[in-house]
mmCIF file of C-alpha atoms in Angstrom:
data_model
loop_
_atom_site.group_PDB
_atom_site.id
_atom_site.type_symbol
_atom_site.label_atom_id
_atom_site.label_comp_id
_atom_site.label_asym_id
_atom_site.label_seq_id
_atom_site.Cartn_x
_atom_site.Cartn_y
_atom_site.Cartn_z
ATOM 1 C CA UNK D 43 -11.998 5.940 -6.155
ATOM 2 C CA UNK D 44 -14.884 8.332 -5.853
ATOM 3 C CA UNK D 45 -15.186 11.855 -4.520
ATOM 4 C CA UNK D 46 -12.755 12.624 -1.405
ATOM 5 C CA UNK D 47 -13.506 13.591 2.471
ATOM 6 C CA UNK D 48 -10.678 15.247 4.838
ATOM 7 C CA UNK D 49 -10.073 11.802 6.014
ATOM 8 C CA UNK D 50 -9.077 9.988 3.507
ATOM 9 C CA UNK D 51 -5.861 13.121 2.868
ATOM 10 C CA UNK D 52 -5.311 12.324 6.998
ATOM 11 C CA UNK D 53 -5.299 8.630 6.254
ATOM 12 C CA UNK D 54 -2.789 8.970 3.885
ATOM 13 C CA UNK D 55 -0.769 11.184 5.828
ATOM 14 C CA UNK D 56 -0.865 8.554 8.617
ATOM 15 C CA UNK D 57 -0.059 6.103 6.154
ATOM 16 C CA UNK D 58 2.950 8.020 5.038
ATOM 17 C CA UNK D 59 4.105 8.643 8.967
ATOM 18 C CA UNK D 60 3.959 5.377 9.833
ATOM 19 C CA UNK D 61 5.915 3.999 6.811
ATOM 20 C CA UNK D 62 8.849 6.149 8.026
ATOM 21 C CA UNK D 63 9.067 5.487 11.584
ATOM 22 C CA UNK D 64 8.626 1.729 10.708
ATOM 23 C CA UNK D 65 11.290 1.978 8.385
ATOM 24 C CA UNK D 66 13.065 4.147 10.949
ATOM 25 C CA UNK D 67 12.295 1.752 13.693
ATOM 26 C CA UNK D 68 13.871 -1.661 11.049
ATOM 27 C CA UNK D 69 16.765 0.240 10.625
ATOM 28 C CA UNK D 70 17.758 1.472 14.367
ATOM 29 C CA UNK D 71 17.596 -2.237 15.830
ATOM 30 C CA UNK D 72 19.268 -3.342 12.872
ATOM 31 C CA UNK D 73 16.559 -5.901 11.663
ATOM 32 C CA UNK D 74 16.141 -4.582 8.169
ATOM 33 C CA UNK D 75 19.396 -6.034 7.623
ATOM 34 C CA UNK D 76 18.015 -9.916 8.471
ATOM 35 C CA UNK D 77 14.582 -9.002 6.606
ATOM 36 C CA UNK D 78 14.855 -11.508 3.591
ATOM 37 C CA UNK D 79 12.553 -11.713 0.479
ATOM 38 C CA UNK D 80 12.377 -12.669 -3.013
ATOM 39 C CA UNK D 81 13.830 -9.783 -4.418
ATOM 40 C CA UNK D 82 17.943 -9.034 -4.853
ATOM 41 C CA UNK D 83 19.787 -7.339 -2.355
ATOM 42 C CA UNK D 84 22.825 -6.245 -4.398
ATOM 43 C CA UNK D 85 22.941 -2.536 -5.648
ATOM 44 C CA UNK D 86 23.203 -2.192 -9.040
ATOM 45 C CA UNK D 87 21.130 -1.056 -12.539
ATOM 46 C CA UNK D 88 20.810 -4.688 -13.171
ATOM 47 C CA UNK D 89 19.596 -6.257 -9.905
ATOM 48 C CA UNK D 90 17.227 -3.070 -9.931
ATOM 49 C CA UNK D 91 15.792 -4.065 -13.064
ATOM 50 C CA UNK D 92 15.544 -7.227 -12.088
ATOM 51 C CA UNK D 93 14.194 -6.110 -8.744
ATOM 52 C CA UNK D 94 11.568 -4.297 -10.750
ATOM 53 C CA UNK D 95 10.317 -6.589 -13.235
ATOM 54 C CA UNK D 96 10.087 -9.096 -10.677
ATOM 55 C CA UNK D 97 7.564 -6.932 -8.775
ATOM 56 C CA UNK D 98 5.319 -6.414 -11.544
ATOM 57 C CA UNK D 99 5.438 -9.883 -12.531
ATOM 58 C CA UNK D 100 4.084 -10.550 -8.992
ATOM 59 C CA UNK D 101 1.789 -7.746 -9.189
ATOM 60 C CA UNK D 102 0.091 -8.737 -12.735
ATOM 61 C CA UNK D 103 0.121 -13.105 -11.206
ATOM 62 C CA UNK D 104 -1.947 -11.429 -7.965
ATOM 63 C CA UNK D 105 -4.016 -9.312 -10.643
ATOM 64 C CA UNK D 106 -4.617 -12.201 -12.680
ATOM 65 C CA UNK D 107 -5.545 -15.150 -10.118
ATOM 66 C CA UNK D 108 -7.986 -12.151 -8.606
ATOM 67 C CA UNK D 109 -9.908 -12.073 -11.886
ATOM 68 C CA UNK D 110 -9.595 -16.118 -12.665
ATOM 69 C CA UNK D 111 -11.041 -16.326 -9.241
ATOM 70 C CA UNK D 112 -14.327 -14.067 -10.147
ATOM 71 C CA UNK D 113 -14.967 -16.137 -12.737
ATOM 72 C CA UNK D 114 -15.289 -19.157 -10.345
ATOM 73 C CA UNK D 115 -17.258 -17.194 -7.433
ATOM 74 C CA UNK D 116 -16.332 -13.877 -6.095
ATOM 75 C CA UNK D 117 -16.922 -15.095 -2.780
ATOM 76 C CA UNK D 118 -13.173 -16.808 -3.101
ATOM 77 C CA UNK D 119 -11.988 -13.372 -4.353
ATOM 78 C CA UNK D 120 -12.809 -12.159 -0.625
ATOM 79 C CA UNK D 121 -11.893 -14.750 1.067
ATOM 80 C CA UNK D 122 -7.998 -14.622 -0.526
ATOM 81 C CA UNK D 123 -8.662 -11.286 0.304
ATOM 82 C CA UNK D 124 -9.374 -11.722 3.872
ATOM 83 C CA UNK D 125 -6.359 -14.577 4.094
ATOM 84 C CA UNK D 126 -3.848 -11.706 2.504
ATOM 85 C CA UNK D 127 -4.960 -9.382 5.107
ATOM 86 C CA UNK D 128 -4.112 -11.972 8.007
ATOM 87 C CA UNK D 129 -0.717 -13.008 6.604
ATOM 88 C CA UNK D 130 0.100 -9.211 6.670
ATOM 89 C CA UNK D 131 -1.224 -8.200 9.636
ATOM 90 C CA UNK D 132 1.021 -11.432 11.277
ATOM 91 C CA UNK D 133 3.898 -10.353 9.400
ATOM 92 C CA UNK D 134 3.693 -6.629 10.633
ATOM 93 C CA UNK D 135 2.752 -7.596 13.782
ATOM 94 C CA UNK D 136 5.672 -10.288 14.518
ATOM 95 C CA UNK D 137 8.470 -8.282 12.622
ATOM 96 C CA UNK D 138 7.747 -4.912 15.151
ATOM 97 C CA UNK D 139 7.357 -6.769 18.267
ATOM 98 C CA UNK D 140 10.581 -8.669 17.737
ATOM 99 C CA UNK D 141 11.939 -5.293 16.493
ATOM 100 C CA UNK D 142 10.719 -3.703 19.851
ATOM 101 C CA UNK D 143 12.355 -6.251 21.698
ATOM 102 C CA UNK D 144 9.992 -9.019 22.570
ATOM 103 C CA UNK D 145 11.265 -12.788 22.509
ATOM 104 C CA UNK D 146 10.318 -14.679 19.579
ATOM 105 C CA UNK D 147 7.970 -17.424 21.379
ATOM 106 C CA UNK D 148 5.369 -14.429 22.927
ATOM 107 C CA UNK D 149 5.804 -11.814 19.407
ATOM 108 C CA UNK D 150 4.322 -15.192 17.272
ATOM 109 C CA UNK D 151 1.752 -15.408 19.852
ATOM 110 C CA UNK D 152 0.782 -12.078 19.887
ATOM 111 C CA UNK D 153 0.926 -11.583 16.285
ATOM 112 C CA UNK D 154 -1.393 -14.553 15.483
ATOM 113 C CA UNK D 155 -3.886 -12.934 17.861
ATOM 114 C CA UNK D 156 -3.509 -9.640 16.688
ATOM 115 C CA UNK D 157 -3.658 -11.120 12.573
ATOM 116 C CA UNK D 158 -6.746 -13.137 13.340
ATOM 117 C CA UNK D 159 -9.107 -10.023 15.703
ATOM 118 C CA UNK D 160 -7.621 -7.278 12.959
ATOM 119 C CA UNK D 161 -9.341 -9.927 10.051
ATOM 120 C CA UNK D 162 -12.362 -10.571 12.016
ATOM 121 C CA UNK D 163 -12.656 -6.651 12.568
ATOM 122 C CA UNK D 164 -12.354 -6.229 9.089
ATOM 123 C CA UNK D 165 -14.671 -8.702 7.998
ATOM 124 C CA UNK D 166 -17.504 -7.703 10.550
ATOM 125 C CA UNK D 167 -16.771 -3.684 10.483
ATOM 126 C CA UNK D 168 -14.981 -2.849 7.382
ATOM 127 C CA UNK D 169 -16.210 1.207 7.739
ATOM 128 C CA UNK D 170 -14.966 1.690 11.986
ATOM 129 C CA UNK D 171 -12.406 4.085 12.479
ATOM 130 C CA UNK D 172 -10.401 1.477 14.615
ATOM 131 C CA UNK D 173 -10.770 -1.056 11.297
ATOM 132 C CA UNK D 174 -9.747 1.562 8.899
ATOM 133 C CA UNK D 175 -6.614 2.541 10.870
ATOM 134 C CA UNK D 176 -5.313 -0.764 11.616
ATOM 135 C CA UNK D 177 -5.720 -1.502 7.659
ATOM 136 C CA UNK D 178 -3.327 1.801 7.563
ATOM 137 C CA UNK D 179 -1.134 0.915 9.799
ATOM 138 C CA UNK D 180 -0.755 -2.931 8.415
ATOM 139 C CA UNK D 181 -0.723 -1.613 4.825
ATOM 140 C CA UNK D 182 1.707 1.178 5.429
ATOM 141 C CA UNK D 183 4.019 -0.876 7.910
ATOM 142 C CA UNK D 184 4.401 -3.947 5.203
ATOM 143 C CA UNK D 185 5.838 -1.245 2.998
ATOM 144 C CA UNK D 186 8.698 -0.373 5.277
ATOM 145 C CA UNK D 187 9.356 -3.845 5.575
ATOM 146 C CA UNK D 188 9.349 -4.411 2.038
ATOM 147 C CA UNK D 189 11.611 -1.100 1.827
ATOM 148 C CA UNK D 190 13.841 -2.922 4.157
ATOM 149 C CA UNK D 191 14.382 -6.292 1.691
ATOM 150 C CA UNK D 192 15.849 -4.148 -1.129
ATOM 151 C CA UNK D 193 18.409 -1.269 -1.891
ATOM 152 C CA UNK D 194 17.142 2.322 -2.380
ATOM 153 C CA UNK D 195 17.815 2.234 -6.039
ATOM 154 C CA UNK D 196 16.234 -0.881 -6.363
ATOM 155 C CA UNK D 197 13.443 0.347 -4.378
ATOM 156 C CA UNK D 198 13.239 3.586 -6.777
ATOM 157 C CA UNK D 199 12.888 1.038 -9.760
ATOM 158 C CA UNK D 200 10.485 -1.094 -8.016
ATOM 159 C CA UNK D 201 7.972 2.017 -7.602
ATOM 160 C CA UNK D 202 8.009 3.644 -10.515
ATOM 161 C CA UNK D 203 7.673 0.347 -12.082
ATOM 162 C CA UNK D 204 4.312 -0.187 -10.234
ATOM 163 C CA UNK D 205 3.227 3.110 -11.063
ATOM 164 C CA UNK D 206 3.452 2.383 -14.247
ATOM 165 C CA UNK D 207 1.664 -0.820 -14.158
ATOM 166 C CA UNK D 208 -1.112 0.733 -11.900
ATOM 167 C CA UNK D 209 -1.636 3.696 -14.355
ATOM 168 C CA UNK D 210 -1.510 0.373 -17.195
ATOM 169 C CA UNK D 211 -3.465 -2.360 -14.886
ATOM 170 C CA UNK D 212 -6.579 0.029 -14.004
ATOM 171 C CA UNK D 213 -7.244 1.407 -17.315
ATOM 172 C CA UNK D 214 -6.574 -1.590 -19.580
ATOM 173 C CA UNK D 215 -5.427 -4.363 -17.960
ATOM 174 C CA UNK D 216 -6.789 -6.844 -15.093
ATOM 175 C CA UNK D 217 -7.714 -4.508 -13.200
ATOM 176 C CA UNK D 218 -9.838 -2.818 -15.545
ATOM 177 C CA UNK D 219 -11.805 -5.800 -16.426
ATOM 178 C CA UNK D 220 -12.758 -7.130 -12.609
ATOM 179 C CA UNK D 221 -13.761 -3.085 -11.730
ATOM 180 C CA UNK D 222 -15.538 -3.274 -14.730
ATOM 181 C CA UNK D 223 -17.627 -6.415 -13.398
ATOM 182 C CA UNK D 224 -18.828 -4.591 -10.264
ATOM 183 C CA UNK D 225 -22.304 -3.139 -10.027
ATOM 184 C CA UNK D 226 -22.268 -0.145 -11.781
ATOM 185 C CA UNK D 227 -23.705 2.916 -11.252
ATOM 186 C CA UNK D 228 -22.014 4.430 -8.139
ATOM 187 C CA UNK D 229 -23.992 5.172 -4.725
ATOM 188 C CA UNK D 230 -24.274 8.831 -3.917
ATOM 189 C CA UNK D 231 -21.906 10.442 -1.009
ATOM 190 C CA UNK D 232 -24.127 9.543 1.954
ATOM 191 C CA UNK D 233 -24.246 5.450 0.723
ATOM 192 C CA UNK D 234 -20.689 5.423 -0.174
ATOM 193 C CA UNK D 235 -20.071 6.340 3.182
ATOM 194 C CA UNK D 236 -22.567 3.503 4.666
ATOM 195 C CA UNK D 237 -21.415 1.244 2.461
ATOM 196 C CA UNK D 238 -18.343 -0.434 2.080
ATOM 197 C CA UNK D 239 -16.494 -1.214 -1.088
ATOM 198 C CA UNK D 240 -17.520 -5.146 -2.558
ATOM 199 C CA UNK D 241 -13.640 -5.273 -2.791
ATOM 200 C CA UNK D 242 -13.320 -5.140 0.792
ATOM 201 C CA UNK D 243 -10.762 -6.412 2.230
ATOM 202 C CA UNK D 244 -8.507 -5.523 -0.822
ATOM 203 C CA UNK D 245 -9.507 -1.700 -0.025
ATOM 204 C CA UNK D 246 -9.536 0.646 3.124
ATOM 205 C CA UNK D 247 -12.965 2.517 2.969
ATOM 206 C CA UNK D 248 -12.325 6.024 4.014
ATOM 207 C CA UNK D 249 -14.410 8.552 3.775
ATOM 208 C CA UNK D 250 -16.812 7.082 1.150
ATOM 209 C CA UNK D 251 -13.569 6.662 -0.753
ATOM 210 C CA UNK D 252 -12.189 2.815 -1.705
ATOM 211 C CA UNK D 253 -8.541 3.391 -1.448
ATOM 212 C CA UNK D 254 -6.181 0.104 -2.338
ATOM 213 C CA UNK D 255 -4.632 -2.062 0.029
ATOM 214 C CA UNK D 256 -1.451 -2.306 -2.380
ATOM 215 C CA UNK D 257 -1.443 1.525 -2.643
ATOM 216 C CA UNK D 258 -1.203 2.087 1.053
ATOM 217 C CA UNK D 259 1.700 -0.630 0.959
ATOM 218 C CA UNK D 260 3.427 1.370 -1.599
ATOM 219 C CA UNK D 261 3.047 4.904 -0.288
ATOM 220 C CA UNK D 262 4.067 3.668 3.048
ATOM 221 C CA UNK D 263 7.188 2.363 0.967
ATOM 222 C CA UNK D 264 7.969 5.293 -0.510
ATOM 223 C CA UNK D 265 8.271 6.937 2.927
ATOM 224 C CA UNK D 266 10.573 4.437 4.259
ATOM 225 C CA UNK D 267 12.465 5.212 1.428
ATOM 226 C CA UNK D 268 12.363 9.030 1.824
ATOM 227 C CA UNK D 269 13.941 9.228 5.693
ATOM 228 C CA UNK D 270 16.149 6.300 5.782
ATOM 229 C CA UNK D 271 17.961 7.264 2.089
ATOM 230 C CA UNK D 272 20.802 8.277 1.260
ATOM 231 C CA UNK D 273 20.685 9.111 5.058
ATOM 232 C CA UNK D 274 18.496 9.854 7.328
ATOM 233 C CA UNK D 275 16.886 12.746 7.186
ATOM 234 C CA UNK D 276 13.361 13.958 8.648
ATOM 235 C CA UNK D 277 13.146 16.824 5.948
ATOM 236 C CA UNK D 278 13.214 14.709 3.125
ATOM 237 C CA UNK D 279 9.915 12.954 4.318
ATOM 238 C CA UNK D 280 8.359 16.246 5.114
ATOM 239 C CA UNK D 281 9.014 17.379 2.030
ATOM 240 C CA UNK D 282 7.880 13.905 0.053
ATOM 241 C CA UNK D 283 4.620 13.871 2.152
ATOM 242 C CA UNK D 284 2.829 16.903 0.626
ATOM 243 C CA UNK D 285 3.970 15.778 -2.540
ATOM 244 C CA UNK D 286 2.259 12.268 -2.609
ATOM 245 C CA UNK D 287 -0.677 14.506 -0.778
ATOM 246 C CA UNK D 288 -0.809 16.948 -4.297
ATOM 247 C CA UNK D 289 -0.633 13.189 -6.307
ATOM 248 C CA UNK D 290 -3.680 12.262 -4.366
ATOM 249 C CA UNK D 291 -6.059 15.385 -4.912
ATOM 250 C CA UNK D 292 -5.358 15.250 -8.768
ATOM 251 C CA UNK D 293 -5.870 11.518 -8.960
ATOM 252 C CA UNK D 294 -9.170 12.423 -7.129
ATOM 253 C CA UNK D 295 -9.862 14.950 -9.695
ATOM 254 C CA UNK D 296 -9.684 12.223 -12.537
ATOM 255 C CA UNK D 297 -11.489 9.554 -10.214
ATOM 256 C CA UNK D 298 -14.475 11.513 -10.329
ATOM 257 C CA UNK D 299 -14.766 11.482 -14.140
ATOM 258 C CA UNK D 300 -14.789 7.601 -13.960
ATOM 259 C CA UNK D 301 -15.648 6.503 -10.688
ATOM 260 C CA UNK D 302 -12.146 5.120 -10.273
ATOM 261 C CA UNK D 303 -8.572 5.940 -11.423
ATOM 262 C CA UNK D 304 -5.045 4.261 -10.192
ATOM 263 C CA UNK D 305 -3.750 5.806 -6.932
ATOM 264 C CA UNK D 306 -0.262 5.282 -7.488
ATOM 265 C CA UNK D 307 0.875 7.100 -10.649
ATOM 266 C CA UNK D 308 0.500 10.484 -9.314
ATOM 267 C CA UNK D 309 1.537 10.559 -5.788
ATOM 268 C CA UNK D 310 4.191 8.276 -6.302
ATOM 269 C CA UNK D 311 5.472 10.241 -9.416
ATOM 270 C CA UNK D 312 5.358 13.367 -7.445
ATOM 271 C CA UNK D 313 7.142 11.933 -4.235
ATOM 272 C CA UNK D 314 9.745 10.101 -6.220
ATOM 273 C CA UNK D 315 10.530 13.796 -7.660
ATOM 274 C CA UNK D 316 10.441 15.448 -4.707
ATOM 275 C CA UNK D 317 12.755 12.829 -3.413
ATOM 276 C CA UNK D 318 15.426 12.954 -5.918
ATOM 277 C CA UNK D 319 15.387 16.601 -6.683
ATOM 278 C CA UNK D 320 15.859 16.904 -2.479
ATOM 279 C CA UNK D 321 18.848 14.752 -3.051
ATOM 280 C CA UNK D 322 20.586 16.455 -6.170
ATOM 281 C CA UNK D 323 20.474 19.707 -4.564
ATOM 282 C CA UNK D 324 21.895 18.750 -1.172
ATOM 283 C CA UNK D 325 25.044 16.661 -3.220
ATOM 284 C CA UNK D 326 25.830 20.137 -4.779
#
């Protein structure tokens, strides 16, 4: 991540909005309780734990086949990129417009046509506004469905785990190694903003800034989390937003040192926080 622009704090607000009201949205019509996945549904220390460690453990196998695959050609590095993208963007799309009532026969339909011009978009005009928001609204909208496949507490475990592994993945691990293996020597403010990131489409390219596909997933995650639990409650979020927003600016601040830092750690320390302390005090 390089030096910040207004836009990229407005994406992430976006991001964080939209992970709510999809969360919101899975939860009025009553489809977050059909959304299955990999993960346990039980409540529990242990199926959070498990809930967790599985995560990572998918989150290093994705790291690793990423940086087996550079070693091959990067070009199939983009292309599972681009492949990711349109699985997502069919998921998202299919999952709301049944949730919005369409029939099942037209929402596939739609969503295939939707998945495939959103990739093609990306892959042709990775720095438009219209690109850059539907990444947002893909990214942030798989997180409220993946807040949907697990409990909160489970979904408290499975964050913090992944900040963890961010903060470990960026700075020593996988991550690390296939950042390290792009051209060096970053382009000043005017070219980073001409120029999109060579990790497209595993990065929305705001503002000169390369922020990560997986982080928008997460922070819009983390808002799902925030309204819909214990209850609803639209304070909570407003309250969690700035907080992931103060996570952001200091990860920015230690970004510029490097070129780079992990985007989760911070704003996903700081919302979980904000989240839980919200929660103790309202129980007393």
């Amino acid at each position: 991540m390089r030096a910040a622009s207004p836009w990229l704090y407005l994406a992430v607000v976006l991001c964080l909005l939209l992970g709510g009201l999809g969360g919101w949205l899975l939860a009025a019509t009553g489809l977050a309780e059909e959304i299955e996945g990999p993960f346990v549904k039980e409540e529990g220390a242990g199926a959070a734990f498990f809930n967790a460690l599985l995560f990572v453990s998918l989150l290093l196998a994705g790291a690793l086949l990423l940086l087996a695959l550079t070693r091959i050609r990067f070009a199939l590095v983009k292309a599972l990129g681009y492949f990711a993208f349109f699985m997502a963007a069919f998921l998202v799309g299919e999952t709301f417009a049944v949730a919005c009532g369409v029939e099942p026969a037209p929402a596939t339909l739609a969503s295939l046509a939707f998945a495939l011009s959103a990739t093609l978009s990306l892959a042709l005009r990775p720095l438009s506004p219209l690109v850059v928001l539907t990444q947002v609204a893909v990214g942030s909208l798989t997180g409220s469905i993946i807040a949907a496949m697990v409990p909160p507490a489970s979904l408290v475990a499975m964050l913090a785990a992944a900040a963890a592994y961010d903060l470990y993945a960026v700075y020593k691990g996988p991550l690390k190694r296939l950042l390290d293996g792009l051209p060096k020597g970053p382009p000043s403010r005017g070219e980073s903003e001409r120029r999109p990131s060579p990790l497209t489409p595993f990065t929305v390219n705001v503002g000169g800034v390369a922020l990560g596909m997986g982080d928008v997933v997460l922070y819009g995650a983390t808002s799902s989390l925030a309204l819909l639990t214990p209850s609803p409650d639209v304070l909570r979020m407003l309250l969690v937003i700035p907080a992931a927003i103060v996570g952001l600016a200091l990860t920015l601040k230690l970004a510029e040192k490097r070129g780079y830092a992990p985007a989760l750690p911070l704003p996903v320390a700081l919302a979980l926080a904000a989240y839980l302390a919200y929660n103790a005090i309202k129980r007393v």
